[in-house]
Amino acid sequence: MRTDQYQGHDYYLMDELLSDEHKLVRDSARAWVKKEMSPIIEEYYEKADFPKHVIPGMAEIGAFGPYIPEEYGGAGLDQISYGIIMQELERCDSGLRSTSSVQSSLVMFPIWKYGSEEQRKKYLPKLAAGEMIGCFGLTEPDHGSNPSGMITNFKDAGDHFVLNGAKMWISNSPFADIAVVWAKNEEGRIHGLIVERGMEGFTTPETHGKWSLRASNTGELVFDNVKVPKENLLPGRSGLGAPLSCLDSARYGIAWGAIGAALDCYDSALRYSKERHQFGKPIGAFQLQQKKLAEMITEITKAQLLTFRLGQLKNEGRASTAQISMAKRNNVDMALKVAREARQIHGGMGITNEYPIMRHMMNLESVVTYEGTHDIHLLITGFDITGESAFK
Ligand code: TGC
Ligand code: FAD
């Protein structure tokens, strides 16, 4: 088994911008990843499963709802701490970060922001402690980039709602205890509903055959006349803006997370370039390999600066959807390019599970598509700067 020798890389002395609390959060997340996750990630990736036994440990490092107030069981941390945790988790594997982002930004966030006080008290402490796992159902088989066209719907049946439809590509659905589901009412208005495992007519078939994000369980959510109690409707907000605001939070976490994947690839490539000799010298002494490494650290550093500033804006409540889109798009694209260059530096070894590169590269093919594709984020920037929507 490979030893995790990862060391952070901080070319522009960004550590000086972090508080003691940020450093503590980072160090504990990094130590936990090295001890609990690094030794098992390749095994779980190969068998295409998420290691559910690590959920309590994730809760202990604050990976579930880091910015949710302590009164609801969250860690009450700021947005930069949230980003740091996402980065440390994705440094190990995007699937690990996915589980944390879905739970935090797509399940706890909407319950905290749009739920009733009863819903907050009922669900948030258990979600924060990892005693309950949630998933988020927005995407449908025929409505991915265009969620406003969704056909999943609910009807008023007196003392409950009746929910019908199906969601696809749902992270953690095969084992989640609850699902925050977005569906249209009889007037065609989108609302969030909390659907619990065990409700009659609710099933969660697993999606198999993924070559990406294998250490994350993905599945469907199928609703066949599911009776949902009326108190499970999120009362605080309706319309597409409600799920899109959750995506803002998750996309922000991904912007930080993708840097983690890139850092791991760079770290491995830099070390390999010093250890591997060809033609009588380390391959890192050849200009062509130095060009790759120098460009990697340049792009990583630019992404770190962009993301730190975004974190400051997020802390102040001033980060716009378009700014978050730019960071998500840029950083995932950057990480994919770093992974591809790192793969080449490792030569043939780069395709094996002796090194994390190929796994990161395959994961990032999901990350570049979910939470809004690379194209959709470009169009969000285009709309923001021109005032003209090119979506339709
Ligand atoms: P549009 O007309 O632009 O907006 C509809 C309404 O929403 C409001 N709005 C927002 N509100 C809050 N936050 C935001 N970020 C918002 N963006 C828009 C907007 O003001 C409007 O309000 P109102 O009152 O006028 O109705 O909507 P559109 O239908 O044109 O769509 C825009 C588009 C394409 C950008 C949007 O649909 C989009 O982002 N599509 C991508 C879909 C996506 O990202 N899906 C992700 C699914 S979840 C997932 O992938 C989880 S992966 C988890 C993991 O494993 O990590
Ligand atoms: P489509 O929307 O069909 O897009 C196909 C192609 O067309 C893309 O290249 C896209 O950029 C392009 N395109 C679409 N519209 C336009 C346009 N207007 N202009 C230009 N190009 C366009 N969803 C959830 O709700 N919850 C989850 O937990 C979740 N987890 C996921 C986990 C994984 C592993 C994956 C792969 C996906 C997950 N998703 C989840 C779904 C994800 O958000 C969607 O895959 C994504 O939004 C894209 O939708 P689509 O796959 O239907 O692609």
Short mmCIF file of C-alpha atoms and ligand atoms in Angstrom, two decimals:
data_model
loop_
_atom_site.label_atom_id
_atom_site.label_comp_id
_atom_site.label_asym_id
_atom_site.label_seq_id
_atom_site.Cartn_x
_atom_site.Cartn_y
_atom_site.Cartn_z
CA MET A 1 0.00 0.00 0.00
CA ARG A 2 1.23 3.48 -0.91
CA THR A 3 2.15 5.77 2.00
CA ASP A 4 0.46 9.15 1.89
CA GLN A 5 3.41 11.57 1.73
CA TYR A 6 1.34 14.61 0.78
CA GLN A 7 2.58 18.02 1.83
CA GLY A 8 0.64 21.21 1.15
CA HIS A 9 2.00 23.67 -1.40
CA ASP A 10 1.74 27.36 -0.65
CA TYR A 11 3.75 29.28 -3.25
CA TYR A 12 2.28 32.69 -2.41
CA LEU A 13 2.38 32.31 1.38
CA MET A 14 -1.39 32.11 1.66
CA ASP A 15 -0.99 30.58 5.12
CA GLU A 16 -0.31 34.09 6.39
CA LEU A 17 -3.90 34.97 5.47
CA LEU A 18 -5.36 32.13 7.53
CA SER A 19 -6.50 32.45 11.15
CA ASP A 20 -5.38 30.01 13.84
CA GLU A 21 -8.84 28.43 13.60
CA HIS A 22 -8.46 27.91 9.83
CA LYS A 23 -5.08 26.21 10.39
CA LEU A 24 -6.52 24.00 13.12
CA VAL A 25 -9.41 22.97 10.88
CA ARG A 26 -6.98 22.18 8.05
CA ASP A 27 -4.55 20.24 10.20
CA SER A 28 -7.23 18.08 11.78
CA ALA A 29 -8.91 17.35 8.43
CA ARG A 30 -5.54 16.52 6.85
CA ALA A 31 -4.48 14.26 9.71
CA TRP A 32 -7.83 12.44 9.62
CA VAL A 33 -7.59 11.91 5.85
CA LYS A 34 -4.06 10.53 6.13
CA LYS A 35 -4.97 8.15 8.95
CA GLU A 36 -8.45 6.99 8.00
CA MET A 37 -8.96 7.54 4.27
CA SER A 38 -5.68 7.33 2.38
CA PRO A 39 -5.06 3.68 3.36
CA ILE A 40 -8.47 2.53 2.05
CA ILE A 41 -9.38 4.85 -0.82
CA GLU A 42 -7.96 2.70 -3.65
CA GLU A 43 -9.75 -0.40 -2.34
CA TYR A 44 -13.12 1.37 -2.15
CA TYR A 45 -12.59 3.03 -5.52
CA GLU A 46 -11.92 -0.34 -7.09
CA LYS A 47 -15.00 -1.94 -5.55
CA ALA A 48 -17.11 1.14 -6.39
CA ASP A 49 -18.40 1.87 -2.92
CA PHE A 50 -18.33 4.65 -0.36
CA PRO A 51 -16.74 3.59 2.95
CA LYS A 52 -19.73 4.21 5.20
CA HIS A 53 -17.83 3.35 8.37
CA VAL A 54 -15.91 6.66 8.07
CA ILE A 55 -19.09 8.78 8.43
CA PRO A 56 -18.70 9.31 12.23
CA GLY A 57 -15.08 10.42 11.69
CA MET A 58 -16.21 12.89 9.01
CA ALA A 59 -18.67 14.33 11.50
CA GLU A 60 -15.89 14.70 14.08
CA ILE A 61 -13.73 16.83 11.77
CA GLY A 62 -16.77 19.06 11.07
CA ALA A 63 -17.35 17.85 7.50
CA PHE A 64 -21.14 17.93 7.87
CA GLY A 65 -22.51 21.45 7.97
CA PRO A 66 -19.33 23.27 9.08
CA TYR A 67 -21.03 26.67 8.77
CA ILE A 68 -24.38 25.62 10.28
CA PRO A 69 -24.83 27.31 13.70
CA GLU A 70 -23.87 25.29 16.76
CA GLU A 71 -27.44 25.45 18.13
CA TYR A 72 -28.41 23.05 15.31
CA GLY A 73 -25.39 20.80 15.78
CA GLY A 74 -23.17 22.46 13.14
CA ALA A 75 -19.61 23.61 13.81
CA GLY A 76 -20.45 27.33 13.42
CA LEU A 77 -17.32 27.89 11.30
CA ASP A 78 -16.85 30.50 8.58
CA GLN A 79 -16.94 29.94 4.82
CA ILE A 80 -13.15 29.76 4.49
CA SER A 81 -13.07 26.89 7.00
CA TYR A 82 -15.77 25.17 4.97
CA GLY A 83 -13.65 25.58 1.84
CA ILE A 84 -10.53 24.29 3.60
CA ILE A 85 -12.34 21.12 4.70
CA MET A 86 -13.58 20.55 1.13
CA GLN A 87 -10.03 20.97 -0.15
CA GLU A 88 -8.55 18.49 2.31
CA LEU A 89 -11.25 15.91 1.53
CA GLU A 90 -10.95 16.25 -2.24
CA ARG A 91 -7.17 16.09 -1.92
CA CYS A 92 -7.94 12.48 -1.08
CA ASP A 93 -10.90 11.85 -3.39
CA SER A 94 -13.71 13.85 -5.05
CA GLY A 95 -16.24 11.23 -3.89
CA LEU A 96 -15.34 11.88 -0.27
CA ARG A 97 -15.80 15.62 -0.80
CA SER A 98 -19.09 14.93 -2.62
CA THR A 99 -20.55 13.21 0.42
CA SER A 100 -19.60 16.17 2.54
CA SER A 101 -20.84 18.82 0.07
CA VAL A 102 -24.18 17.12 -0.51
CA GLN A 103 -24.82 16.69 3.21
CA SER A 104 -23.69 20.25 4.06
CA SER A 105 -24.80 22.44 1.17
CA LEU A 106 -27.58 20.51 -0.48
CA VAL A 107 -29.34 18.95 2.51
CA MET A 108 -28.46 20.88 5.69
CA PHE A 109 -28.34 24.28 3.95
CA PRO A 110 -31.93 24.16 2.55
CA ILE A 111 -33.32 22.78 5.81
CA TRP A 112 -31.51 25.51 7.75
CA LYS A 113 -32.46 28.33 5.31
CA TYR A 114 -35.91 27.29 4.16
CA GLY A 115 -37.07 24.76 6.76
CA SER A 116 -39.43 25.33 9.68
CA GLU A 117 -38.00 25.46 13.20
CA GLU A 118 -39.43 21.95 13.80
CA GLN A 119 -37.65 20.65 10.68
CA ARG A 120 -34.37 22.27 11.75
CA LYS A 121 -34.55 20.69 15.20
CA LYS A 122 -35.64 17.32 13.85
CA TYR A 123 -33.04 16.87 11.14
CA LEU A 124 -30.01 19.17 11.50
CA PRO A 125 -28.39 17.75 14.68
CA LYS A 126 -28.60 14.20 13.33
CA LEU A 127 -27.24 15.25 9.93
CA ALA A 128 -24.36 17.12 11.60
CA ALA A 129 -23.48 14.07 13.69
CA GLY A 130 -23.61 11.75 10.67
CA GLU A 131 -26.40 9.77 12.33
CA MET A 132 -28.52 10.58 9.31
CA ILE A 133 -27.36 10.94 5.71
CA GLY A 134 -29.20 13.03 3.14
CA CYS A 135 -29.26 13.43 -0.63
CA PHE A 136 -30.52 16.12 -3.01
CA GLY A 137 -32.86 15.41 -5.91
CA LEU A 138 -32.95 18.05 -8.62
CA THR A 139 -31.75 16.37 -11.85
CA GLU A 140 -34.18 14.23 -13.84
CA PRO A 141 -33.59 11.85 -16.75
CA ASP A 142 -34.75 14.51 -19.27
CA HIS A 143 -33.84 17.64 -17.30
CA GLY A 144 -30.18 18.07 -16.31
CA SER A 145 -28.84 21.51 -17.21
CA ASN A 146 -32.43 22.75 -17.48
CA PRO A 147 -34.01 21.85 -14.12
CA SER A 148 -36.90 24.28 -14.59
CA GLY A 149 -38.43 21.75 -17.01
CA MET A 150 -38.74 19.10 -14.28
CA ILE A 151 -41.82 16.87 -14.34
CA THR A 152 -41.66 15.43 -10.80
CA ASN A 153 -44.80 16.77 -9.13
CA PHE A 154 -46.96 16.63 -6.03
CA LYS A 155 -50.68 17.02 -5.50
CA ASP A 156 -52.60 18.09 -2.42
CA ALA A 157 -54.51 15.11 -1.01
CA GLY A 158 -55.98 16.66 2.11
CA ASP A 159 -53.73 15.88 5.06
CA HIS A 160 -50.73 14.89 2.87
CA PHE A 161 -49.18 15.37 -0.57
CA VAL A 162 -48.88 12.65 -3.23
CA LEU A 163 -45.50 12.73 -4.98
CA ASN A 164 -44.78 11.22 -8.41
CA GLY A 165 -41.78 11.28 -10.74
CA ALA A 166 -38.11 10.32 -10.81
CA LYS A 167 -34.71 11.87 -10.19
CA MET A 168 -31.46 10.62 -11.68
CA TRP A 169 -27.73 10.87 -10.88
CA ILE A 170 -28.31 11.42 -7.17
CA SER A 171 -25.17 11.22 -4.99
CA ASN A 172 -25.68 9.02 -1.90
CA SER A 173 -29.28 8.11 -2.84
CA PRO A 174 -28.71 4.34 -2.41
CA PHE A 175 -28.05 4.68 1.32
CA ALA A 176 -29.44 8.09 2.29
CA ASP A 177 -31.98 8.27 5.10
CA ILE A 178 -33.68 11.35 3.68
CA ALA A 179 -33.87 13.16 0.34
CA VAL A 180 -34.49 16.86 -0.23
CA VAL A 181 -36.56 16.62 -3.41
CA TRP A 182 -37.53 19.48 -5.73
CA ALA A 183 -40.94 19.03 -7.34
CA LYS A 184 -43.73 21.11 -8.89
CA ASN A 185 -47.10 21.68 -7.25
CA GLU A 186 -50.37 21.78 -9.16
CA GLU A 187 -49.68 25.37 -10.23
CA GLY A 188 -46.27 24.38 -11.59
CA ARG A 189 -44.34 26.14 -8.78
CA ILE A 190 -41.17 24.38 -7.55
CA HIS A 191 -40.99 23.44 -3.84
CA GLY A 192 -38.63 21.38 -1.68
CA LEU A 193 -39.95 18.31 0.14
CA ILE A 194 -38.18 16.09 2.67
CA VAL A 195 -38.79 12.48 1.68
CA GLU A 196 -37.79 9.77 4.14
CA ARG A 197 -36.56 6.26 3.39
CA GLY A 198 -39.33 3.81 4.19
CA MET A 199 -42.17 5.92 2.78
CA GLU A 200 -44.32 3.62 0.66
CA GLY A 201 -43.67 3.92 -3.08
CA PHE A 202 -40.19 5.52 -2.60
CA THR A 203 -37.22 3.56 -4.00
CA THR A 204 -33.56 4.40 -4.65
CA PRO A 205 -32.02 2.07 -7.26
CA GLU A 206 -28.22 2.33 -7.55
CA THR A 207 -26.52 3.40 -10.79
CA HIS A 208 -23.76 0.99 -11.82
CA GLY A 209 -21.00 1.10 -14.42
CA LYS A 210 -19.45 4.48 -13.50
CA TRP A 211 -15.78 4.92 -14.39
CA SER A 212 -15.73 8.16 -12.42
CA LEU A 213 -16.50 9.01 -8.78
CA ARG A 214 -16.47 5.32 -7.96
CA ALA A 215 -15.96 5.85 -4.21
CA SER A 216 -19.38 7.54 -4.12
CA ASN A 217 -22.70 5.74 -4.44
CA THR A 218 -24.94 7.30 -7.08
CA GLY A 219 -28.54 6.35 -7.80
CA GLU A 220 -32.06 7.32 -8.69
CA LEU A 221 -34.99 8.51 -6.61
CA VAL A 222 -38.28 7.00 -7.80
CA PHE A 223 -41.63 8.25 -6.47
CA ASP A 224 -44.70 6.17 -7.16
CA ASN A 225 -47.65 7.83 -5.41
CA VAL A 226 -45.54 8.54 -2.31
CA LYS A 227 -47.59 10.01 0.55
CA VAL A 228 -45.52 12.87 1.98
CA PRO A 229 -46.77 14.51 5.22
CA LYS A 230 -47.55 18.20 4.74
CA GLU A 231 -45.11 19.14 7.50
CA ASN A 232 -42.28 17.83 5.24
CA LEU A 233 -42.64 20.73 2.77
CA LEU A 234 -39.90 23.37 3.15
CA PRO A 235 -42.00 26.46 3.82
CA GLY A 236 -39.37 29.21 3.50
CA ARG A 237 -38.90 29.55 -0.24
CA SER A 238 -40.36 28.31 -3.53
CA GLY A 239 -39.33 28.65 -7.18
CA LEU A 240 -36.17 27.51 -8.98
CA GLY A 241 -34.17 30.08 -7.01
CA ALA A 242 -34.48 27.86 -3.91
CA PRO A 243 -32.49 24.88 -5.27
CA LEU A 244 -30.18 27.22 -7.23
CA SER A 245 -29.20 29.00 -4.02
CA CYS A 246 -28.18 25.62 -2.54
CA LEU A 247 -26.07 25.04 -5.64
CA ASP A 248 -24.26 28.33 -5.00
CA SER A 249 -23.09 26.94 -1.67
CA ALA A 250 -22.08 23.55 -3.07
CA ARG A 251 -20.33 25.04 -6.12
CA TYR A 252 -18.34 27.29 -3.77
CA GLY A 253 -17.16 24.17 -1.90
CA ILE A 254 -16.22 22.48 -5.19
CA ALA A 255 -14.11 25.50 -6.18
CA TRP A 256 -12.00 24.85 -3.07
CA GLY A 257 -12.19 21.07 -3.41
CA ALA A 258 -10.85 20.94 -6.97
CA ILE A 259 -7.67 22.69 -5.82
CA GLY A 260 -7.18 19.79 -3.41
CA ALA A 261 -7.26 17.25 -6.26
CA ALA A 262 -4.83 19.40 -8.26
CA LEU A 263 -2.47 19.77 -5.27
CA ASP A 264 -2.36 16.00 -4.79
CA CYS A 265 -1.49 15.45 -8.46
CA TYR A 266 1.16 18.16 -8.38
CA ASP A 267 2.62 16.86 -5.12
CA SER A 268 2.93 13.36 -6.51
CA ALA A 269 4.39 14.56 -9.84
CA LEU A 270 6.96 16.81 -8.16
CA ARG A 271 8.15 13.97 -5.93
CA TYR A 272 8.23 11.51 -8.83
CA SER A 273 10.23 13.96 -10.98
CA LYS A 274 12.97 13.98 -8.33
CA GLU A 275 13.00 10.23 -7.74
CA ARG A 276 12.71 8.91 -11.30
CA HIS A 277 15.96 8.87 -13.28
CA GLN A 278 16.32 8.56 -17.06
CA PHE A 279 19.38 9.30 -19.21
CA GLY A 280 21.45 9.53 -16.02
CA LYS A 281 19.49 12.33 -14.30
CA PRO A 282 16.23 12.91 -12.48
CA ILE A 283 13.48 13.58 -15.03
CA GLY A 284 12.77 16.84 -13.12
CA ALA A 285 16.09 18.15 -14.45
CA PHE A 286 14.76 18.17 -18.02
CA GLN A 287 13.26 21.44 -19.21
CA LEU A 288 10.15 19.77 -20.63
CA GLN A 289 9.23 18.30 -17.24
CA GLN A 290 10.03 21.58 -15.46
CA LYS A 291 7.68 23.39 -17.83
CA LYS A 292 4.86 21.06 -16.84
CA LEU A 293 5.57 21.41 -13.11
CA ALA A 294 6.05 25.20 -13.25
CA GLU A 295 2.79 25.66 -15.14
CA MET A 296 0.97 23.40 -12.68
CA ILE A 297 2.02 25.38 -9.61
CA THR A 298 1.31 28.67 -11.41
CA GLU A 299 -2.27 27.62 -12.20
CA ILE A 300 -2.80 26.15 -8.72
CA THR A 301 -1.57 29.39 -7.13
CA LYS A 302 -3.88 31.52 -9.31
CA ALA A 303 -6.81 29.30 -8.29
CA GLN A 304 -5.83 29.57 -4.61
CA LEU A 305 -5.85 33.37 -4.81
CA LEU A 306 -9.17 33.50 -6.67
CA THR A 307 -10.78 31.15 -4.20
CA PHE A 308 -9.47 32.82 -1.07
CA ARG A 309 -10.92 36.15 -2.22
CA LEU A 310 -14.20 34.39 -3.02
CA GLY A 311 -14.17 33.02 0.53
CA GLN A 312 -13.81 36.53 1.93
CA LEU A 313 -16.74 37.71 -0.20
CA LYS A 314 -18.78 34.68 0.89
CA ASN A 315 -18.05 35.46 4.55
CA GLU A 316 -19.37 38.97 3.96
CA GLY A 317 -22.46 37.67 2.11
CA ARG A 318 -21.28 39.39 -1.08
CA ALA A 319 -20.23 36.47 -3.33
CA SER A 320 -22.47 36.48 -6.41
CA THR A 321 -23.70 33.40 -8.27
CA ALA A 322 -21.59 34.47 -11.26
CA GLN A 323 -18.43 34.85 -9.16
CA ILE A 324 -18.98 31.36 -7.73
CA SER A 325 -19.56 29.98 -11.24
CA MET A 326 -16.30 31.46 -12.47
CA ALA A 327 -14.34 29.86 -9.61
CA LYS A 328 -16.03 26.45 -9.96
CA ARG A 329 -15.46 26.39 -13.71
CA ASN A 330 -11.89 27.67 -13.60
CA ASN A 331 -10.72 25.47 -10.76
CA VAL A 332 -12.19 22.19 -12.01
CA ASP A 333 -10.79 22.83 -15.49
CA MET A 334 -7.42 23.70 -13.95
CA ALA A 335 -7.44 20.52 -11.85
CA LEU A 336 -8.26 18.36 -14.88
CA LYS A 337 -5.36 19.88 -16.82
CA VAL A 338 -2.99 19.43 -13.86
CA ALA A 339 -4.10 15.79 -13.53
CA ARG A 340 -3.43 15.13 -17.22
CA GLU A 341 0.06 16.68 -17.08
CA ALA A 342 0.85 14.85 -13.83
CA ARG A 343 -0.20 11.60 -15.48
CA GLN A 344 2.38 12.15 -18.20
CA ILE A 345 5.16 12.94 -15.72
CA HIS A 346 4.54 9.56 -14.04
CA GLY A 347 5.00 7.75 -17.36
CA GLY A 348 3.44 4.29 -17.37
CA MET A 349 3.20 4.30 -13.58
CA GLY A 350 0.72 7.15 -13.91
CA ILE A 351 -2.03 4.83 -15.10
CA THR A 352 -1.79 2.54 -12.06
CA ASN A 353 -3.35 2.78 -8.60
CA GLU A 354 0.16 3.07 -7.11
CA TYR A 355 -0.41 6.80 -7.62
CA PRO A 356 -3.63 8.80 -7.18
CA ILE A 357 -3.46 10.60 -10.53
CA MET A 358 -5.70 8.53 -12.78
CA ARG A 359 -8.34 8.29 -10.03
CA HIS A 360 -8.38 12.09 -9.62
CA MET A 361 -8.54 12.54 -13.38
CA MET A 362 -11.51 10.19 -13.73
CA ASN A 363 -13.27 11.81 -10.74
CA LEU A 364 -12.84 15.27 -12.17
CA GLU A 365 -14.77 14.19 -15.28
CA SER A 366 -17.83 14.07 -13.00
CA VAL A 367 -16.93 17.23 -11.15
CA VAL A 368 -16.67 19.17 -14.42
CA THR A 369 -20.24 18.06 -15.25
CA TYR A 370 -22.15 18.09 -11.97
CA GLU A 371 -23.29 21.21 -10.15
CA GLY A 372 -23.56 22.88 -13.56
CA THR A 373 -21.46 21.83 -16.54
CA HIS A 374 -18.36 23.67 -17.77
CA ASP A 375 -20.53 25.15 -20.55
CA ILE A 376 -23.34 26.27 -18.26
CA HIS A 377 -20.90 28.14 -16.01
CA LEU A 378 -19.41 29.89 -19.01
CA LEU A 379 -22.93 30.96 -20.03
CA ILE A 380 -23.60 32.23 -16.50
CA THR A 381 -20.49 34.43 -16.81
CA GLY A 382 -21.55 35.48 -20.32
CA PHE A 383 -25.01 36.45 -19.06
CA ASP A 384 -23.53 38.35 -16.13
CA ILE A 385 -21.18 40.46 -18.24
CA THR A 386 -23.44 41.11 -21.25
CA GLY A 387 -26.91 41.02 -19.69
CA GLU A 388 -27.95 38.65 -22.52
CA SER A 389 -29.02 35.09 -21.71
CA ALA A 390 -27.64 32.53 -24.16
CA PHE A 391 -29.23 29.52 -22.44
CA LYS A 392 -32.33 29.35 -24.57
P1 TGC B 1 -33.41 31.57 -14.34
O1 TGC B 1 -34.58 32.10 -15.07
O2 TGC B 1 -32.06 32.17 -14.57
O3 TGC B 1 -33.69 31.61 -12.77
C1 TGC B 1 -34.90 31.12 -12.21
C2 TGC B 1 -35.12 31.84 -10.90
O4 TGC B 1 -34.07 31.55 -9.99
C3 TGC B 1 -33.38 32.75 -9.60
N1 TGC B 1 -31.96 32.41 -9.50
C4 TGC B 1 -31.34 32.25 -8.34
N2 TGC B 1 -31.75 32.39 -7.08
C5 TGC B 1 -30.86 32.13 -6.09
N3 TGC B 1 -29.61 31.72 -6.34
C6 TGC B 1 -29.16 31.56 -7.60
N4 TGC B 1 -27.94 31.13 -7.84
C7 TGC B 1 -30.04 31.83 -8.67
N5 TGC B 1 -29.94 31.76 -10.03
C8 TGC B 1 -31.13 32.13 -10.52
C9 TGC B 1 -33.69 33.74 -10.71
O5 TGC B 1 -33.58 35.06 -10.25
C10 TGC B 1 -35.12 33.36 -11.05
O6 TGC B 1 -35.96 33.88 -10.03
P2 TGC B 1 -37.47 34.33 -10.38
O7 TGC B 1 -37.98 34.87 -9.09
O8 TGC B 1 -37.33 35.35 -11.48
O9 TGC B 1 -38.18 33.10 -10.83
O10 TGC B 1 -33.37 29.99 -14.59
P3 TGC B 1 -33.13 29.18 -15.92
O11 TGC B 1 -34.23 28.18 -16.01
O12 TGC B 1 -32.91 30.10 -17.09
O13 TGC B 1 -31.81 28.37 -15.59
C11 TGC B 1 -30.58 29.01 -15.40
C12 TGC B 1 -29.44 27.97 -15.29
C13 TGC B 1 -29.25 27.22 -16.59
C14 TGC B 1 -28.19 28.77 -14.98
C15 TGC B 1 -29.73 27.00 -14.15
O14 TGC B 1 -30.84 26.25 -14.38
C16 TGC B 1 -28.57 26.10 -13.83
O15 TGC B 1 -27.71 26.47 -13.03
N6 TGC B 1 -28.49 24.86 -14.42
C17 TGC B 1 -27.51 23.86 -14.04
C18 TGC B 1 -28.18 22.79 -13.22
C19 TGC B 1 -27.29 22.26 -12.14
O16 TGC B 1 -26.29 22.83 -11.76
N7 TGC B 1 -27.69 21.14 -11.57
C20 TGC B 1 -26.99 20.60 -10.45
C21 TGC B 1 -27.78 19.48 -9.81
S1 TGC B 1 -27.21 19.05 -8.20
C22 TGC B 1 -25.73 18.30 -8.44
O17 TGC B 1 -25.18 18.23 -9.48
C23 TGC B 1 -25.13 17.74 -7.21
S2 TGC B 1 -23.63 16.95 -7.44
C24 TGC B 1 -23.33 16.70 -5.82
C25 TGC B 1 -22.01 16.13 -5.49
O18 TGC B 1 -21.91 14.88 -5.55
O19 TGC B 1 -21.12 16.92 -5.07
P1 FAD B 2 -27.20 17.76 -20.17
O1 FAD B 2 -27.89 18.89 -19.50
O2 FAD B 2 -28.00 16.87 -21.05
O3 FAD B 2 -25.97 18.36 -21.00
C1 FAD B 2 -25.31 17.63 -22.03
C2 FAD B 2 -24.34 18.58 -22.71
O4 FAD B 2 -25.06 19.67 -23.29
C3 FAD B 2 -23.34 19.22 -21.73
O5 FAD B 2 -22.08 19.33 -22.34
C4 FAD B 2 -23.92 20.60 -21.49
O6 FAD B 2 -22.92 21.57 -21.14
C5 FAD B 2 -24.53 20.90 -22.85
N1 FAD B 2 -25.62 21.89 -22.72
C6 FAD B 2 -26.81 21.76 -22.09
N2 FAD B 2 -27.52 22.89 -22.16
C7 FAD B 2 -26.78 23.77 -22.88
C8 FAD B 2 -26.96 25.12 -23.31
N3 FAD B 2 -28.04 25.83 -22.98
N4 FAD B 2 -25.98 25.69 -24.04
C9 FAD B 2 -24.84 25.00 -24.35
N5 FAD B 2 -24.61 23.73 -23.99
C10 FAD B 2 -25.57 23.13 -23.25
N6 FAD B 2 -27.85 15.91 -9.66
C11 FAD B 2 -28.61 16.09 -8.54
O7 FAD B 2 -29.69 16.67 -8.59
N7 FAD B 2 -28.18 15.61 -7.33
C12 FAD B 2 -27.00 14.95 -7.19
O8 FAD B 2 -26.63 14.56 -6.08
C13 FAD B 2 -26.20 14.73 -8.34
N8 FAD B 2 -25.04 14.00 -8.26
C14 FAD B 2 -24.37 13.67 -9.42
C15 FAD B 2 -23.29 12.78 -9.35
C16 FAD B 2 -22.63 12.41 -10.52
C17 FAD B 2 -21.52 11.42 -10.45
C18 FAD B 2 -23.01 12.96 -11.76
C19 FAD B 2 -22.29 12.60 -13.02
C20 FAD B 2 -24.06 13.85 -11.83
C21 FAD B 2 -24.77 14.20 -10.66
N9 FAD B 2 -25.91 15.04 -10.72
C22 FAD B 2 -26.68 15.25 -9.60
C23 FAD B 2 -26.43 15.47 -11.99
C24 FAD B 2 -25.65 16.63 -12.63
O9 FAD B 2 -25.94 17.84 -11.97
C25 FAD B 2 -26.01 16.69 -14.11
O10 FAD B 2 -25.37 15.59 -14.73
C26 FAD B 2 -25.59 17.99 -14.76
O11 FAD B 2 -26.34 19.08 -14.26
C27 FAD B 2 -25.73 17.95 -16.30
O12 FAD B 2 -26.96 17.42 -16.68
P2 FAD B 2 -27.01 16.24 -17.78
O13 FAD B 2 -26.08 15.17 -17.33
O14 FAD B 2 -28.44 15.89 -17.97
O15 FAD B 2 -26.42 16.87 -19.09
#
